[in-house]
PDB file of C-alpha atoms and ligand atoms in Angstrom:
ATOM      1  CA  UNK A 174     -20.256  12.913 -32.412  1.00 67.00           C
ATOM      2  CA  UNK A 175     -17.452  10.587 -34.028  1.00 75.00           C
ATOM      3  CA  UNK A 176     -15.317  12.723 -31.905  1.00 85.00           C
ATOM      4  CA  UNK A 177     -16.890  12.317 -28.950  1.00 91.00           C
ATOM      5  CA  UNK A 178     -17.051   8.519 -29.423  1.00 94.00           C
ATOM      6  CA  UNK A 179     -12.944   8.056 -30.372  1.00 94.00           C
ATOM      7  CA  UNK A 180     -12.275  10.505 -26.845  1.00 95.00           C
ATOM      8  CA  UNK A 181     -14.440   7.771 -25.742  1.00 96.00           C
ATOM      9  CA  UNK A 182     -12.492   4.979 -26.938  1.00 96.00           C
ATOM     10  CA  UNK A 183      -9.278   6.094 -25.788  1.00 95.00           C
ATOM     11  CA  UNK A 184     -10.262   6.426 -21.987  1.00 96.00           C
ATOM     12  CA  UNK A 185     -11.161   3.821 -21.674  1.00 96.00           C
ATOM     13  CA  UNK A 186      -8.262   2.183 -23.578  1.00 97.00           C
ATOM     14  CA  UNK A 187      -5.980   4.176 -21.434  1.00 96.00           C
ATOM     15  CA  UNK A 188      -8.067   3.074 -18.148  1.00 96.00           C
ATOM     16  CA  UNK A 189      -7.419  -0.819 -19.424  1.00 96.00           C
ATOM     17  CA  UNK A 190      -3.682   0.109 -19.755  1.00 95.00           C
ATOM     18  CA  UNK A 191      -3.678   1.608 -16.685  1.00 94.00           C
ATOM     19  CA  UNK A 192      -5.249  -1.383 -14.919  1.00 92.00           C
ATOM     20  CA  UNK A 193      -3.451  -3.838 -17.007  1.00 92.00           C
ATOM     21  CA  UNK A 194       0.238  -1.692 -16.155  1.00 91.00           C
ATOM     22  CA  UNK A 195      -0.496  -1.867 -12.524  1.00 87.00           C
ATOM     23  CA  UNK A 196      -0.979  -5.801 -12.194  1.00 86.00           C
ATOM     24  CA  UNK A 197       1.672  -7.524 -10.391  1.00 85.00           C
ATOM     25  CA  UNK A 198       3.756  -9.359 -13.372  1.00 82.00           C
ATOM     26  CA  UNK A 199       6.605 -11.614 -11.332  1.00 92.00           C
ATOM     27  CA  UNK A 200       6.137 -13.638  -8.596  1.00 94.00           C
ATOM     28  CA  UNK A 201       8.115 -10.633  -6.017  1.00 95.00           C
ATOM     29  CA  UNK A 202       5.777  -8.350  -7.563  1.00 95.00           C
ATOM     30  CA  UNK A 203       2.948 -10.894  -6.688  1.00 95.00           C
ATOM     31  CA  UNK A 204       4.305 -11.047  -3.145  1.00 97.00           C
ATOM     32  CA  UNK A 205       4.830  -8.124  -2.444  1.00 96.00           C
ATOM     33  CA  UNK A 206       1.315  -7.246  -3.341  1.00 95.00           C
ATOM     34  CA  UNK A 207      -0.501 -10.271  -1.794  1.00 96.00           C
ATOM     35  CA  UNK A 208       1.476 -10.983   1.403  1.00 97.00           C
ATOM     36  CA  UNK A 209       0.935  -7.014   2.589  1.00 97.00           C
ATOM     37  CA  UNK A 210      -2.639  -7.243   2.344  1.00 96.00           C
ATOM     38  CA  UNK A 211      -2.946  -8.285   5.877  1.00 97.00           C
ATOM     39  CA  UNK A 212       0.198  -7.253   7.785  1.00 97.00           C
ATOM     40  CA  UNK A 213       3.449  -5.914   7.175  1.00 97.00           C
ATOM     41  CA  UNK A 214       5.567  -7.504   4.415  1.00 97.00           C
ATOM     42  CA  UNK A 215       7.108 -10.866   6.304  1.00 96.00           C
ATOM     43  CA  UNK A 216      10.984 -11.266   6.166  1.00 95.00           C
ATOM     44  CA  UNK A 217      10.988 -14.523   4.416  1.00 96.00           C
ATOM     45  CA  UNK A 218      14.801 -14.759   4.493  1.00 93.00           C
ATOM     46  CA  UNK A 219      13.926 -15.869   8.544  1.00 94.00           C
ATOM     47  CA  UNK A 220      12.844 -19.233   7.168  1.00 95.00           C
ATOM     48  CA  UNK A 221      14.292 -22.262   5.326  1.00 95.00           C
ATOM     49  CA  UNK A 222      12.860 -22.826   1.570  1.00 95.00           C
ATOM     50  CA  UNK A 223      10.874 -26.362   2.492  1.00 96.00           C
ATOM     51  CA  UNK A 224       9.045 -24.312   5.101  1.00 97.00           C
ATOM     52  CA  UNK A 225       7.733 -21.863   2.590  1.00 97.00           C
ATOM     53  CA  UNK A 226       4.991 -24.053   1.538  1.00 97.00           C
ATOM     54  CA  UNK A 227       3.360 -25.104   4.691  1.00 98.00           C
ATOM     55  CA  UNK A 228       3.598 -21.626   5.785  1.00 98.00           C
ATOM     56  CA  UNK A 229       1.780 -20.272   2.688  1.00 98.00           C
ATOM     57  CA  UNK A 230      -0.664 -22.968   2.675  1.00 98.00           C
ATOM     58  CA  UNK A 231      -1.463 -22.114   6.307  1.00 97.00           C
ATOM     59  CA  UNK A 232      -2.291 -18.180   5.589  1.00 97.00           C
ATOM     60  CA  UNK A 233      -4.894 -19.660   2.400  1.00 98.00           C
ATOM     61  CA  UNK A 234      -6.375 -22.142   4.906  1.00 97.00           C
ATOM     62  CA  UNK A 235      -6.035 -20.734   8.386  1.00 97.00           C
ATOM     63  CA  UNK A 236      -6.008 -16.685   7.768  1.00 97.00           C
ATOM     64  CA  UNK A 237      -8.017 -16.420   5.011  1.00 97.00           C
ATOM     65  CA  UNK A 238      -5.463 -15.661   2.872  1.00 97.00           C
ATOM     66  CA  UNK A 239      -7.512 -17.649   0.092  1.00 96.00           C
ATOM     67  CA  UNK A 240      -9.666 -14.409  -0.844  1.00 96.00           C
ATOM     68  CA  UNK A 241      -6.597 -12.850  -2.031  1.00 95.00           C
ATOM     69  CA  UNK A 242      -4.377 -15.611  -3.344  1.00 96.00           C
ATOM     70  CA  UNK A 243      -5.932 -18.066  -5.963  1.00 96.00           C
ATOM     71  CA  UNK A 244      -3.823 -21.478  -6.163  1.00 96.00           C
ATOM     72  CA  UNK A 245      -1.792 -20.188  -9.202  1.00 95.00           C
ATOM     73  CA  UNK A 246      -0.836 -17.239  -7.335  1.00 96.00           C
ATOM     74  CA  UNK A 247       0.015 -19.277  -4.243  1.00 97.00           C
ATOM     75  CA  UNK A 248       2.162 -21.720  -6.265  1.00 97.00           C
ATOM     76  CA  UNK A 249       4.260 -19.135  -7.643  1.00 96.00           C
ATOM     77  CA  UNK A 250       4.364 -17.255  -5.114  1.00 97.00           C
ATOM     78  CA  UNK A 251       6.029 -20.263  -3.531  1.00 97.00           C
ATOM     79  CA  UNK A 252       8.384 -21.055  -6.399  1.00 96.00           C
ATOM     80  CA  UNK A 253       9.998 -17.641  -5.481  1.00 96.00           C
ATOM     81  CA  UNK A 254      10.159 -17.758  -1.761  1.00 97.00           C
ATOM     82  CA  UNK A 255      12.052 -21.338  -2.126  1.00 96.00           C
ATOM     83  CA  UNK A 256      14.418 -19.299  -4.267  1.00 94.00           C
ATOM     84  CA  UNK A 257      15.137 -17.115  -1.772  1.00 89.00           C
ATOM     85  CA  UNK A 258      18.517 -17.327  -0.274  1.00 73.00           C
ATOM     86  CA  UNK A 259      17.960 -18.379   3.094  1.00 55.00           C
ATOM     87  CA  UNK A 260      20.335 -17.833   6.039  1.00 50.00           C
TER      88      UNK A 260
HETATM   89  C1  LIG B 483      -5.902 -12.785   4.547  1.00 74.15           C
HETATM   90  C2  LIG B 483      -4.861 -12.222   5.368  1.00 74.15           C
HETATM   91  C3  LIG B 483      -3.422 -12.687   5.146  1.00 74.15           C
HETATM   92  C4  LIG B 483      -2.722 -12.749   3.978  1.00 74.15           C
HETATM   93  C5  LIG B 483      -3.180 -12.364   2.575  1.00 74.15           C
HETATM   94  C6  LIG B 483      -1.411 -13.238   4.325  1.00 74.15           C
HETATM   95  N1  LIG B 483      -1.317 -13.428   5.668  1.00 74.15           N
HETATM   96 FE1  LIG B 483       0.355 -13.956   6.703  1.00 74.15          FE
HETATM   97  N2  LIG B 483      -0.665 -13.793   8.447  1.00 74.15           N
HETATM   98  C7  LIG B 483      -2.004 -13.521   8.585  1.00 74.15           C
HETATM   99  C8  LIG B 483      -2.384 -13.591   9.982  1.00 74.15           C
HETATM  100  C9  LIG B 483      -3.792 -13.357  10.527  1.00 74.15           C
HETATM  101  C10 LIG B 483      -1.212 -13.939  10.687  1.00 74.15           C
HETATM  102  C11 LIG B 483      -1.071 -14.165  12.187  1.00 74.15           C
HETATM  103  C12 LIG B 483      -1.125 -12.892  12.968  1.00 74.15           C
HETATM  104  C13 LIG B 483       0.096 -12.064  12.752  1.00 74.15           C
HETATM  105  O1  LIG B 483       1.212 -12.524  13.031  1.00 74.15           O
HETATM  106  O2  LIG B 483      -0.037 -10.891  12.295  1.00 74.15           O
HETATM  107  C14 LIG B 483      -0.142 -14.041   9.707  1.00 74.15           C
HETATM  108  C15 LIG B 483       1.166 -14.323  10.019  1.00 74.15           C
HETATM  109  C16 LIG B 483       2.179 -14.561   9.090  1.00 74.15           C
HETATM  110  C17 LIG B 483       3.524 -14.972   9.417  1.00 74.15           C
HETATM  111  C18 LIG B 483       4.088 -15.199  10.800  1.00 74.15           C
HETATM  112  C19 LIG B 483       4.280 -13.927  11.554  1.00 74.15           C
HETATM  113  C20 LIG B 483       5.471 -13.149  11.124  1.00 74.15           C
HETATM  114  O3  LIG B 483       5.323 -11.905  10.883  1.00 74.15           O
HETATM  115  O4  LIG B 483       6.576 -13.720  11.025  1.00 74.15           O
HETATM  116  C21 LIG B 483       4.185 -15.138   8.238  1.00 74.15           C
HETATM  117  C22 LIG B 483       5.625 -15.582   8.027  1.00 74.15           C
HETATM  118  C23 LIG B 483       3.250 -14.828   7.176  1.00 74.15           C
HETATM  119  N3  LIG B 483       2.044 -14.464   7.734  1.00 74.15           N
HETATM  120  C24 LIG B 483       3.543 -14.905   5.831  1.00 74.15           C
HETATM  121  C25 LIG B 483       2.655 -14.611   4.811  1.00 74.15           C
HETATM  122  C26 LIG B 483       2.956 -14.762   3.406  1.00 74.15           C
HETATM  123  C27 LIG B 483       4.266 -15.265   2.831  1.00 74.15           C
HETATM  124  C28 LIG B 483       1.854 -14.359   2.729  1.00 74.15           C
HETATM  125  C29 LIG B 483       1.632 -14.364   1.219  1.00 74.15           C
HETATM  126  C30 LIG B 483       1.704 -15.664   0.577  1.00 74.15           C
HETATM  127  C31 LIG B 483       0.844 -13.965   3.713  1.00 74.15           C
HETATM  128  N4  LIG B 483       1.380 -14.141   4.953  1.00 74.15           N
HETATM  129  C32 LIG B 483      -0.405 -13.463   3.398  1.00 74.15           C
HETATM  130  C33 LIG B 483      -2.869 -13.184   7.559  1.00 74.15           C
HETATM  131  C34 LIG B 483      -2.535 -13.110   6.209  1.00 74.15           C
END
């Protein structure tokens, strides 16, 4: 029985890890993931950084982006794309 309860323990240990391991952790990561969800990947670099704002705000309040990207999310997500070189 103490057995069966420590196999217990470690699944589902090993399930949070698993979860926890597979979150996006920088704000690429969190693009990458978020801005797929609904079409392919955007090529950011086509834009100057003070667009990137508007343009996320507009998926959140026009495409319903908002489901998938809380405002922290959004704001970093931002942060990075005004990093971006742009051409
Ligand atoms: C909830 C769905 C959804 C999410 C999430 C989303 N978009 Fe969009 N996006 C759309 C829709 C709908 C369009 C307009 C139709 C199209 O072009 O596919 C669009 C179009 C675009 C366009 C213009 C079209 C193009 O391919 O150049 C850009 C740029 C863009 N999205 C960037 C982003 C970025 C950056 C993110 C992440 C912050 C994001 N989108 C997340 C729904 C979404």
């Amino acid at each position: 029985m103490v057995r069966r309860r420590w196999l217990a323990a470690m699944l589902v240990a090993g399930g949070a890890w698993l979860w926890w391991s597979s979150l996006p952790r920088t704000a690429e990561e969190l693009f990458r993931d978020r801005c797929r969800r609904c079409h392919n990947l955007p090529d950011m670099s086509r834009y100057r950084s003070d667009e990137m704002a508007g343009i996320v705000r507009m998926m959140r309040e026009r495409n319903g982006a908002d489901g998938v990207i809380d405002e922290t999310e959004a704001k970093n997500i931002v942060e990075y794309l005004e990093g971006l070189e742009s051409r």
